[in-house]
XYZ file of C-alpha atoms in Angstrom:
732
model
C 118.751 96.980 91.194
C 122.438 96.101 91.410
C 122.037 94.505 94.850
C 118.961 92.577 93.661
C 120.848 91.376 90.571
C 124.026 90.329 92.505
C 121.822 88.408 95.119
C 120.225 86.328 92.302
C 123.561 85.889 90.340
C 125.251 84.404 93.469
C 122.554 81.723 93.874
C 123.421 78.079 93.011
C 120.755 77.951 90.218
C 122.392 80.773 88.285
C 125.965 79.696 88.903
C 125.580 76.244 87.712
C 123.245 76.080 84.741
C 124.776 74.773 81.511
C 125.035 76.566 78.144
C 124.102 74.937 74.872
C 127.361 73.390 73.683
C 127.018 73.452 69.912
C 125.317 75.223 66.986
C 121.577 74.428 66.615
C 121.148 72.868 70.009
C 117.892 74.054 71.788
C 117.485 74.080 75.545
C 113.979 74.766 76.958
C 113.944 77.006 80.068
C 111.180 76.757 82.677
C 110.485 78.258 86.060
C 111.519 81.847 85.419
C 108.594 83.741 86.799
C 107.794 87.423 86.120
C 110.778 89.678 85.449
C 113.290 86.828 86.220
C 113.536 86.374 82.442
C 115.175 89.732 82.259
C 117.560 88.849 85.053
C 118.473 85.616 83.177
C 119.228 87.441 79.944
C 121.425 90.037 81.773
C 123.254 87.135 83.405
C 124.065 85.622 80.032
C 125.383 88.944 78.928
C 127.401 89.948 81.939
C 128.405 86.867 83.647
C 128.723 84.396 80.753
C 130.176 87.132 78.516
C 127.946 86.273 75.549
C 126.121 88.700 73.354
C 122.401 87.893 73.489
C 119.565 88.214 70.963
C 116.090 87.795 72.172
C 113.374 87.015 69.631
C 109.647 87.553 70.364
C 106.435 87.917 68.567
C 104.634 89.902 71.292
C 105.340 93.637 71.112
C 103.932 94.196 74.547
C 106.160 91.622 76.251
C 109.168 92.923 74.259
C 108.626 96.476 75.550
C 108.218 95.193 79.144
C 111.366 93.103 78.777
C 113.257 96.050 77.331
C 112.250 98.249 80.288
C 113.404 95.573 82.682
C 116.813 94.749 81.204
C 117.439 98.560 80.712
C 117.107 98.842 84.565
C 119.369 95.856 85.203
C 122.025 96.230 82.583
C 124.696 98.849 82.100
C 123.822 101.968 79.986
C 124.269 101.312 76.219
C 124.186 97.544 76.547
C 120.555 97.098 75.511
C 119.000 97.628 72.074
C 115.483 96.956 70.729
C 114.330 96.512 67.104
C 110.574 97.096 67.465
C 107.802 96.383 64.958
C 107.683 99.618 62.821
C 103.843 99.779 63.153
C 103.320 99.707 59.318
C 102.386 97.144 56.735
C 105.047 95.743 54.480
C 106.182 98.220 51.808
C 104.596 101.065 53.603
C 107.710 102.967 54.746
C 105.921 106.315 54.894
C 103.673 105.004 57.626
C 106.580 104.095 59.991
C 106.342 105.714 63.314
C 109.333 108.052 63.470
C 109.878 107.248 67.104
C 110.178 103.630 66.342
C 112.500 104.342 63.410
C 114.729 106.362 65.751
C 114.899 103.435 68.181
C 115.782 101.154 65.315
C 118.582 103.243 64.161
C 120.044 103.812 67.642
C 119.888 100.042 68.303
C 121.617 99.112 64.905
C 124.451 101.541 65.706
C 124.757 99.982 69.140
C 124.932 96.476 67.537
C 127.611 97.601 65.183
C 129.822 99.400 67.965
C 129.237 97.382 71.023
C 130.444 93.846 71.325
C 128.672 93.145 74.743
C 125.141 93.836 74.112
C 121.659 92.449 74.437
C 119.272 92.928 71.441
C 115.548 92.432 71.659
C 114.002 91.824 68.247
C 110.317 91.679 67.176
C 109.324 88.968 64.580
C 108.687 91.641 61.848
C 111.995 93.359 62.460
C 113.785 89.958 62.343
C 112.850 89.675 58.684
C 113.466 93.265 57.677
C 116.717 93.903 55.882
C 118.980 96.415 57.683
C 121.827 98.657 56.639
C 125.260 97.118 56.907
C 127.707 98.487 59.454
C 129.920 100.066 56.806
C 127.116 101.753 54.845
C 125.373 103.053 58.062
C 128.490 104.605 59.480
C 129.508 105.969 56.041
C 126.244 107.888 55.749
C 126.382 109.469 59.301
C 127.363 113.110 58.926
C 128.843 114.888 61.958
C 128.796 118.709 61.789
C 130.757 120.782 64.392
C 130.590 124.520 65.127
C 133.360 126.698 63.951
C 134.677 124.104 61.451
C 134.859 124.234 57.638
C 132.372 122.091 55.736
C 131.104 122.599 52.165
C 127.609 124.084 52.306
C 126.649 122.361 48.977
C 127.975 119.024 50.137
C 125.672 119.254 53.280
C 122.655 119.860 51.067
C 123.691 117.025 48.762
C 124.296 114.571 51.710
C 120.752 115.349 53.159
C 119.109 114.613 49.834
C 121.006 111.486 49.291
C 120.295 110.301 52.807
C 116.582 110.383 52.237
C 115.652 113.749 53.871
C 112.749 115.497 52.217
C 113.361 119.111 51.198
C 110.396 121.392 51.900
C 109.601 125.086 52.589
C 109.366 124.683 56.327
C 110.595 121.898 58.550
C 107.551 120.337 60.136
C 108.334 116.673 60.793
C 111.329 114.432 61.385
C 113.117 113.605 58.173
C 112.688 117.056 56.524
C 115.083 119.852 55.715
C 114.845 123.382 54.438
C 117.331 125.841 53.048
C 117.076 129.694 53.405
C 120.188 131.542 52.227
C 123.058 130.341 54.311
C 120.801 128.628 56.840
C 119.850 124.947 56.799
C 117.022 123.745 59.068
C 116.909 119.947 59.429
C 115.025 117.575 61.755
C 117.196 114.468 62.147
C 116.240 111.317 64.032
C 119.031 111.858 66.588
C 117.560 115.047 68.261
C 114.375 115.781 70.176
C 113.988 119.119 68.254
C 114.855 120.391 64.791
C 118.266 121.980 64.344
C 119.280 125.231 62.602
C 122.774 125.249 61.100
C 124.088 128.652 60.050
C 126.878 128.869 57.552
C 129.169 131.819 56.683
C 130.485 130.604 53.338
C 131.610 127.109 54.116
C 132.157 127.742 57.807
C 129.673 126.638 60.297
C 128.980 129.675 62.487
C 126.361 128.241 64.853
C 124.252 125.109 65.480
C 121.083 125.663 67.506
C 118.108 123.532 68.291
C 114.804 125.400 67.846
C 111.104 125.193 68.673
C 109.219 123.958 65.676
C 106.173 126.095 66.356
C 107.600 129.344 67.549
C 110.798 128.970 65.459
C 112.778 130.416 68.311
C 116.182 128.921 69.438
C 116.225 126.579 72.405
C 119.963 126.054 72.961
C 123.315 126.346 71.317
C 124.996 122.995 70.257
C 128.515 122.173 69.737
C 127.826 119.527 67.112
C 125.030 117.583 65.528
C 125.051 114.044 64.168
C 122.791 113.481 61.096
C 121.795 109.876 60.602
C 120.154 108.730 57.391
C 116.441 109.497 57.179
C 115.921 106.452 54.931
C 118.220 103.580 55.738
C 116.812 101.429 52.912
C 118.557 103.586 50.331
C 121.909 101.891 51.233
C 123.371 98.427 51.046
C 121.277 96.102 53.166
C 122.099 92.946 54.940
C 120.191 90.448 57.120
C 120.012 90.505 60.890
C 121.622 87.003 61.293
C 124.583 88.149 59.194
C 125.502 90.985 61.566
C 125.315 88.828 64.711
C 128.557 87.793 66.423
C 129.617 84.192 66.149
C 129.595 83.612 69.955
C 126.108 84.937 70.329
C 123.250 83.170 72.167
C 119.754 83.214 70.675
C 116.883 83.204 73.037
C 113.319 82.672 71.762
C 110.066 83.620 73.504
C 107.396 81.097 72.365
C 109.126 79.920 69.236
C 105.944 78.449 67.591
C 104.214 81.864 67.774
C 107.343 83.590 66.638
C 107.510 81.378 63.447
C 103.792 81.960 62.828
C 104.168 85.753 62.979
C 107.228 85.628 60.669
C 105.329 83.464 58.111
C 102.227 85.753 58.327
C 104.299 88.947 57.730
C 106.195 87.573 54.740
C 103.009 86.195 53.182
C 101.491 89.679 53.589
C 104.499 91.116 51.782
C 104.110 88.600 48.943
C 100.463 89.465 48.655
C 100.987 93.232 48.462
C 103.665 92.642 45.866
C 101.427 90.450 43.718
C 98.675 93.149 43.981
C 101.030 95.848 42.819
C 102.351 93.772 39.886
C 98.744 93.134 38.824
C 98.229 96.926 38.826
C 101.368 97.301 36.723
C 103.141 98.969 39.632
C 106.555 97.241 40.197
C 107.912 97.588 43.704
C 110.904 95.859 44.929
C 110.437 92.081 45.250
C 109.824 90.740 48.692
C 113.237 89.064 48.869
C 114.902 92.447 48.118
C 113.329 93.937 51.229
C 112.747 91.111 53.587
C 114.469 87.816 54.487
C 112.271 84.813 53.709
C 111.309 83.006 56.967
C 112.940 79.667 55.763
C 116.139 81.476 55.022
C 115.996 83.269 58.336
C 115.727 79.809 60.181
C 118.470 78.512 58.106
C 120.872 81.412 58.810
C 119.982 81.579 62.580
C 120.353 77.854 63.021
C 124.118 78.143 63.343
C 123.623 79.704 66.795
C 122.807 77.729 70.035
C 119.726 78.867 71.801
C 117.556 78.890 74.795
C 113.677 78.765 74.432
C 110.994 80.162 76.818
C 108.322 77.680 75.719
C 104.821 77.387 76.979
C 104.749 73.499 76.863
C 107.396 70.854 77.370
C 108.704 69.147 74.175
C 110.005 65.683 75.153
C 112.967 65.531 72.739
C 114.590 68.686 73.831
C 116.888 69.294 76.781
C 115.443 71.388 79.563
C 116.478 73.739 82.289
C 114.403 74.336 85.488
C 114.568 77.215 87.941
C 112.860 77.418 91.303
C 110.610 80.450 91.302
C 106.918 81.147 91.456
C 104.727 84.248 90.970
C 103.632 86.099 94.124
C 99.976 86.013 95.216
C 97.488 88.543 93.910
C 96.348 91.105 96.554
C 93.792 92.988 94.357
C 94.432 96.140 96.425
C 93.595 94.399 99.787
C 95.830 95.850 102.434
C 94.797 93.175 104.856
C 95.816 90.452 102.472
C 99.113 92.148 101.828
C 100.100 92.891 105.433
C 99.089 89.332 106.386
C 101.389 87.953 103.640
C 104.328 90.215 104.585
C 104.158 89.413 108.334
C 103.881 85.666 107.595
C 106.856 85.660 105.201
C 108.984 87.876 107.448
C 108.524 85.483 110.354
C 109.898 82.720 108.010
C 113.050 84.752 107.367
C 112.300 85.703 103.739
C 113.965 88.759 102.214
C 111.171 90.932 100.927
C 111.560 93.853 98.623
C 108.749 96.053 97.447
C 109.528 98.187 94.359
C 107.663 101.428 93.747
C 107.471 103.492 90.564
C 108.345 106.701 92.225
C 109.230 108.271 95.586
C 105.701 109.546 96.200
C 104.300 106.048 95.780
C 106.944 104.727 98.198
C 106.021 107.340 100.775
C 102.306 106.397 100.456
C 102.964 102.742 100.879
C 105.311 103.286 103.775
C 102.575 105.268 105.629
C 100.068 102.557 104.858
C 102.271 99.777 106.144
C 102.957 101.811 109.289
C 99.268 102.269 109.921
C 98.680 98.489 109.407
C 101.434 97.590 111.871
C 103.526 96.014 109.071
C 106.408 98.443 109.040
C 109.841 96.746 108.901
C 108.578 93.601 107.245
C 109.756 94.676 103.845
C 112.337 96.965 102.226
C 110.861 99.690 99.899
C 112.750 101.065 96.952
C 112.095 103.086 93.812
C 112.659 101.834 90.360
C 110.330 99.047 89.532
C 110.456 96.004 87.391
C 107.227 94.943 85.511
C 106.595 91.749 87.504
C 107.412 90.495 90.834
C 108.496 87.025 91.684
C 109.332 84.597 94.572
C 112.903 83.229 94.219
C 113.437 80.120 96.325
C 117.334 79.821 96.165
C 117.634 81.460 98.762
C 114.289 82.838 99.659
C 113.692 86.318 98.020
C 110.318 87.931 97.429
C 110.033 90.810 95.050
C 106.751 92.669 94.888
C 105.791 95.695 92.878
C 103.352 98.401 94.001
C 101.427 98.362 90.614
C 100.738 94.620 91.005
C 99.802 95.021 94.700
C 97.142 97.613 93.837
C 96.260 96.320 90.302
C 97.803 99.239 88.568
C 99.289 99.296 85.043
C 102.962 100.084 85.249
C 104.003 102.929 83.112
C 106.127 101.882 80.204
C 109.237 103.465 78.977
C 108.359 106.686 77.306
C 109.841 106.742 73.824
C 110.981 110.088 72.526
C 108.171 111.624 70.514
C 108.877 114.034 67.773
C 107.006 117.310 67.746
C 104.891 118.285 64.762
C 104.822 121.939 63.385
C 100.980 122.376 63.623
C 101.451 126.136 63.518
C 103.484 125.967 60.416
C 101.069 123.487 58.918
C 98.103 125.916 59.300
C 100.177 128.532 57.402
C 101.126 126.161 54.640
C 97.363 125.422 54.291
C 96.744 128.965 53.250
C 95.301 129.336 49.720
C 95.946 132.303 47.409
C 93.798 135.343 48.215
C 93.009 134.143 51.701
C 92.736 136.957 54.265
C 95.430 137.115 56.979
C 96.196 139.404 59.939
C 99.691 140.784 60.623
C 100.094 141.871 64.216
C 101.842 145.082 63.243
C 100.219 145.920 59.883
C 96.688 144.686 60.068
C 94.414 142.803 57.586
C 95.915 141.867 54.121
C 95.469 139.291 51.433
C 97.853 136.342 50.902
C 99.469 136.162 47.470
C 101.889 133.270 47.816
C 105.608 132.825 48.447
C 108.272 134.854 46.705
C 112.112 134.949 46.813
C 113.342 138.465 47.048
C 116.993 139.892 47.074
C 117.653 141.938 50.226
C 121.184 143.488 50.459
C 122.681 140.785 48.207
C 120.927 137.975 50.235
C 118.080 135.990 48.916
C 115.204 135.543 51.263
C 112.007 133.572 51.026
C 108.989 135.667 51.965
C 105.260 135.561 51.748
C 103.549 138.373 49.841
C 100.755 140.211 51.529
C 98.582 142.814 49.633
C 96.885 145.669 51.453
C 94.434 148.462 50.471
C 95.272 150.446 47.373
C 97.556 147.649 46.101
C 100.322 148.209 48.713
C 102.492 145.075 49.265
C 104.266 143.799 52.271
C 106.906 140.874 52.226
C 107.279 138.941 55.403
C 110.372 136.759 55.898
C 109.638 133.227 56.788
C 111.476 133.587 60.037
C 108.900 136.256 61.072
C 105.808 134.189 60.336
C 104.926 134.065 63.951
C 103.638 137.560 63.380
C 100.975 136.353 60.892
C 97.838 134.273 61.227
C 94.890 133.394 59.137
C 92.033 135.868 59.484
C 89.016 134.495 61.443
C 85.643 136.217 61.276
C 81.926 135.582 60.734
C 81.255 133.223 57.770
C 80.655 134.981 54.495
C 81.904 138.366 55.674
C 84.684 140.098 53.656
C 87.039 142.141 55.920
C 88.251 145.541 55.019
C 91.818 145.612 53.864
C 94.028 147.864 56.114
C 95.731 150.844 54.534
C 99.408 150.884 55.186
C 101.131 153.993 56.623
C 98.030 155.717 57.939
C 97.845 154.550 61.629
C 94.498 153.002 60.928
C 95.413 149.640 62.338
C 96.920 151.116 65.483
C 93.684 153.155 66.092
C 91.618 150.011 65.723
C 93.919 148.144 68.072
C 93.624 150.921 70.558
C 89.831 151.036 70.406
C 89.749 147.219 70.841
C 92.094 147.402 73.688
C 89.863 149.897 75.574
C 86.841 147.695 75.114
C 88.778 144.652 76.465
C 89.956 146.816 79.447
C 86.252 147.588 80.287
C 85.201 143.942 80.080
C 88.271 142.892 82.072
C 87.554 145.489 84.777
C 84.071 144.113 85.242
C 85.279 140.523 85.411
C 88.164 141.443 87.805
C 85.738 143.115 89.997
C 83.582 139.980 90.033
C 86.512 137.776 90.760
C 88.033 140.181 93.290
C 84.881 140.032 95.387
C 85.097 136.242 95.215
C 88.743 136.197 96.180
C 87.994 138.542 99.159
C 85.369 136.204 100.530
C 86.856 133.714 102.962
C 86.678 130.120 101.960
C 86.940 126.768 103.727
C 90.520 125.424 104.167
C 90.377 121.638 103.889
C 92.750 119.462 105.836
C 95.798 117.654 104.447
C 95.707 114.270 102.926
C 94.347 111.448 105.128
C 95.293 107.858 105.162
C 92.177 107.028 103.156
C 93.167 109.694 100.641
C 96.564 107.939 100.171
C 94.830 104.506 99.856
C 92.524 105.980 97.132
C 95.376 107.447 95.195
C 97.467 104.197 95.516
C 94.559 102.243 94.038
C 94.571 104.245 90.771
C 95.097 101.524 88.121
C 97.287 103.611 86.005
C 100.569 105.510 86.574
C 99.913 109.263 86.785
C 101.498 111.383 83.968
C 103.764 114.127 85.142
C 101.096 116.807 84.065
C 98.385 114.950 85.940
C 100.382 114.784 89.044
C 101.141 118.488 88.874
C 97.406 119.286 88.292
C 96.515 117.109 91.376
C 98.908 119.029 93.602
C 97.711 122.412 92.381
C 94.049 121.453 93.108
C 94.895 120.102 96.573
C 96.873 123.232 97.443
C 93.894 125.444 96.387
C 91.530 123.345 98.456
C 93.849 123.652 101.571
C 94.058 127.412 101.171
C 91.687 129.674 103.110
C 90.018 131.166 99.992
C 87.615 129.658 97.442
C 89.285 127.768 94.606
C 88.443 128.705 90.998
C 90.586 126.653 88.680
C 90.262 125.631 85.128
C 91.607 122.143 84.153
C 92.439 121.725 80.463
C 93.274 118.528 78.923
C 92.399 116.475 75.887
C 89.768 113.679 76.128
C 91.203 110.604 77.918
C 94.145 112.539 79.460
C 92.987 112.015 83.043
C 90.911 114.965 84.083
C 88.343 112.785 85.891
C 90.897 111.309 88.176
C 92.033 114.784 89.175
C 88.419 115.777 89.980
C 87.714 112.428 91.849
C 90.667 112.962 94.180
C 89.648 116.546 94.811
C 86.000 115.288 95.468
C 87.181 112.694 98.098
C 89.347 115.317 99.826
C 86.209 117.447 100.189
C 84.035 114.542 101.306
C 86.685 113.533 103.892
C 86.015 116.889 105.602
C 82.217 116.174 105.825
C 81.343 118.453 102.901
C 79.290 117.645 99.847
C 80.401 117.670 96.123
C 78.294 118.471 93.020
C 79.464 117.354 89.650
C 77.627 119.191 86.838
C 77.793 117.744 83.367
C 75.942 118.648 80.043
C 74.594 115.169 79.012
C 72.862 112.290 80.499
C 75.370 109.860 78.937
C 78.317 111.743 80.526
C 76.525 111.826 83.866
C 76.130 108.024 83.818
C 79.789 107.627 82.771
C 80.996 109.729 85.671
C 78.527 107.990 88.035
C 79.951 104.529 87.161
C 83.515 105.801 87.517
C 83.001 107.417 90.982
C 81.042 104.354 92.182
C 83.771 102.029 91.022
C 86.806 104.043 92.463
C 85.115 104.812 95.712
C 83.566 101.438 96.266
C 85.800 100.548 99.215
C 85.375 103.927 100.980
C 82.446 105.285 103.015
C 81.261 107.581 100.350
C 77.641 107.751 99.040
C 77.519 108.698 95.346
C 74.155 109.333 93.615
C 72.928 110.649 90.158
C 70.275 113.124 89.109
C 69.195 112.762 85.475
C 66.439 111.406 83.383
C 67.956 107.859 83.874
C 66.195 108.135 87.385
C 62.477 107.924 88.046
C 60.585 110.663 89.721
C 60.515 108.665 92.889
C 64.200 108.088 92.894
C 64.890 111.781 92.175
C 62.584 112.710 95.032
C 64.446 110.474 97.474
C 67.923 111.644 96.283
C 66.871 115.333 96.814
C 65.771 114.650 100.369
C 68.943 112.724 101.085
C 71.022 115.532 99.606
C 69.342 118.102 101.764
C 70.030 116.158 104.871
C 73.665 115.387 104.010
C 73.190 111.690 103.504
C 74.593 111.977 99.936
C 78.252 112.987 99.672
C 78.627 113.246 95.914
C 75.752 114.195 93.535
C 76.372 113.887 89.799
C 73.760 115.369 87.452
C 72.900 117.256 84.363
C 71.030 120.742 84.225
C 68.615 119.112 86.692
C 71.163 120.080 89.451
C 70.317 123.808 88.597
C 66.708 123.378 89.478
C 65.158 125.396 92.367
C 64.283 122.280 94.315
C 67.908 121.207 94.695
C 69.036 122.021 98.148
C 72.526 121.091 99.638
C 73.255 120.404 103.298
C 76.833 121.700 103.005
C 78.180 122.083 99.541
C 81.995 122.306 99.577
C 82.978 121.769 95.882
C 81.316 122.335 92.485
C 82.900 120.472 89.602
C 81.787 121.536 86.111
C 82.637 119.168 83.212
C 82.697 120.712 79.769
C 81.686 124.202 81.012
C 81.620 125.692 77.583
C 78.556 123.537 76.708
C 76.358 125.435 79.255
C 74.341 128.351 78.073
C 74.175 131.920 79.560
C 70.992 131.162 81.681
C 72.710 128.109 83.207
C 75.814 130.094 83.982
C 73.811 132.827 85.731
C 72.506 130.109 87.974
C 76.026 128.863 88.588
C 77.072 132.345 89.865
C 74.920 131.810 92.826
C 76.501 128.431 93.620
C 79.950 129.868 93.002
C 79.636 132.636 95.710
C 81.815 130.809 98.254
C 82.248 127.228 97.353
C 85.378 125.877 95.678
C 84.927 125.498 91.939
C 86.880 123.107 89.466
C 85.998 123.469 85.809
C 87.135 120.889 83.317
C 87.278 121.196 79.557
C 89.113 119.954 76.480
C 88.095 122.972 74.504
C 87.769 126.184 76.596
C 85.825 128.983 75.219
C 87.882 132.182 74.527
C 86.505 134.101 77.630
C 87.160 131.157 79.933
C 90.659 130.635 78.572
C 91.413 134.349 78.737
C 90.333 134.694 82.299
C 92.772 131.880 83.148
C 95.615 133.336 81.137
C 95.190 136.801 82.714
C 95.242 135.290 86.221
C 91.696 135.879 87.217
C 91.150 132.136 87.248
C 93.888 129.509 87.966
C 94.867 127.244 85.093
C 96.104 123.611 85.172
C 96.923 121.980 81.804
C 97.437 118.241 81.181
C 99.411 117.855 77.896
C 101.058 114.542 78.400
C 99.067 111.830 76.371
C 98.576 108.331 77.917
C 100.284 105.334 76.514
C 99.454 104.418 72.892
C 97.777 107.789 72.380
C 99.387 109.684 69.575
C 99.127 113.448 69.371
C 96.207 114.773 67.403
C 97.392 116.031 63.887
């Protein structure tokens, strides 16, 4: 990136353009294609030594620009004030990850004179804490130092943190004796601060679900949870006088600002009519006209869509690269042609694996050496004509979506939430003491130290108090609906005997299952070959960036297929997390070795969805995909069965129809079962025959207990996709 940036900075076009020479002067900028806009902004910052503020109305383009300038600029020089993803006045709906980014960027603005700030239209109007008030309300706690315990509690309350029984979400804190748990915006995990009197003995991050410590910390910085509690100022008032303003489509930016402020006034008027009196819009937001007046003292550049005759303009010589739509022939032809003309060509890849794939492909297509490959990719390529430089990106070559920056997401305490949902007299199970009845929270005195505990009542009125830091030993009782469990009698060994009998029953079932799976493991399987060039082309054409979990699962499945024993793997992942792509790549690997694949699904609709996906992804490869379901006529099904038996069909997708006696395979190599838990006992008996020697991949979002237990105990291999795709928030 540094070499790329320096190459463009040294060009005549970038050396000689003129800056606006007085306040309020607008210069329109044209000819900056693709990610060259980001290069231009970084040039203003680093070469012209001017702090830059970029205003935009498009959140997507703002995020892409933020990614690009973060790659090009020095660390700590770039900030982003995103839209807070909430309606005006609705602070409780603000995405905590966006709030964190906002606070970090504001601190950066106050502390760093050389910086580039990207601002969305909504954030441009939102009043922000002044530098003095924000710094004053940041509390830094260090281990082995004196700090008043009471003052820390007071500070958290005054800074907008919500006091609760258990810390579940960012912006909360809890107090237990001399321990303070707090979830600030500045850390990925909640923090446990342990006091001895007024001395801080330890600071540790901890897992919000298990409550176990993760790592010791020397210090923690607690930023305000609600910046709106402090003296506020406008964004134009905190910008430096020598700053340069850059607008992205100024008319659209003004339109978005006006619409946002009109919405705030409408909500305020509605509340006043309901006799609820919130802060006036002008106390929370800067009116658009006032914003334009305040920001008018700065000179500015404009990336406009259309030319305005009365304004000065600045033109750069660049164009967008051609579209290749995944065509390797078109790509290699373009590379060879431009290489002969003496152009410098750089292809940027998102990761090392993608670079290796592309290098192999270019080598096979006799185009090696025509371009330089590098990892670390901008969002958009461009052709720069001063001198000739061509930058291509692998995601644009193959029509992929480039993965955006992953904002730090905060974890939610789902486990604690399930406990806090307990009602009085609900039945619970303690791992060590058995079934009891929940009777609420109580504070008890233990050795002079007050502790918060939950009270459990057992048979004959015996009580058990469980400290909140031992709640991982307790869970809500789950049994048949309407049945009332028998309370365990404490001190009799009854619970231990019950656990022992249950354990023996489990061992018997486990022994039978292990025998079944041991026989399967002992049978020799087919060891598939390594990845072919076609396999790499298929993977390179995936229109999205693989998540880390997805990549790991793909590698695990490939490793199993290449091993000389039958695969039996369970792939878990929420809906939309990318399980189908894992299955598709496995299927093609099998087909590449001249074996067949059967994909079994529970519903006709799902079969059709998979059929369309497989057909689309494998369209450019010599793979025959067919479907067996009631969407097919009898004649079509008959023909498909005949072709399946002769090996003419490579991949067959179907419902329970695939389990019929008349379905014969020529050489089945892989069985994929989607939503295995939705097949009944009879169907699974038929599946056993298919599973005798072929590789099996089962996919599910909700594994049944037996299936999951088999995987956890090691009888079946388990792959888990936990990383959500972009814009997919965790399920709460």
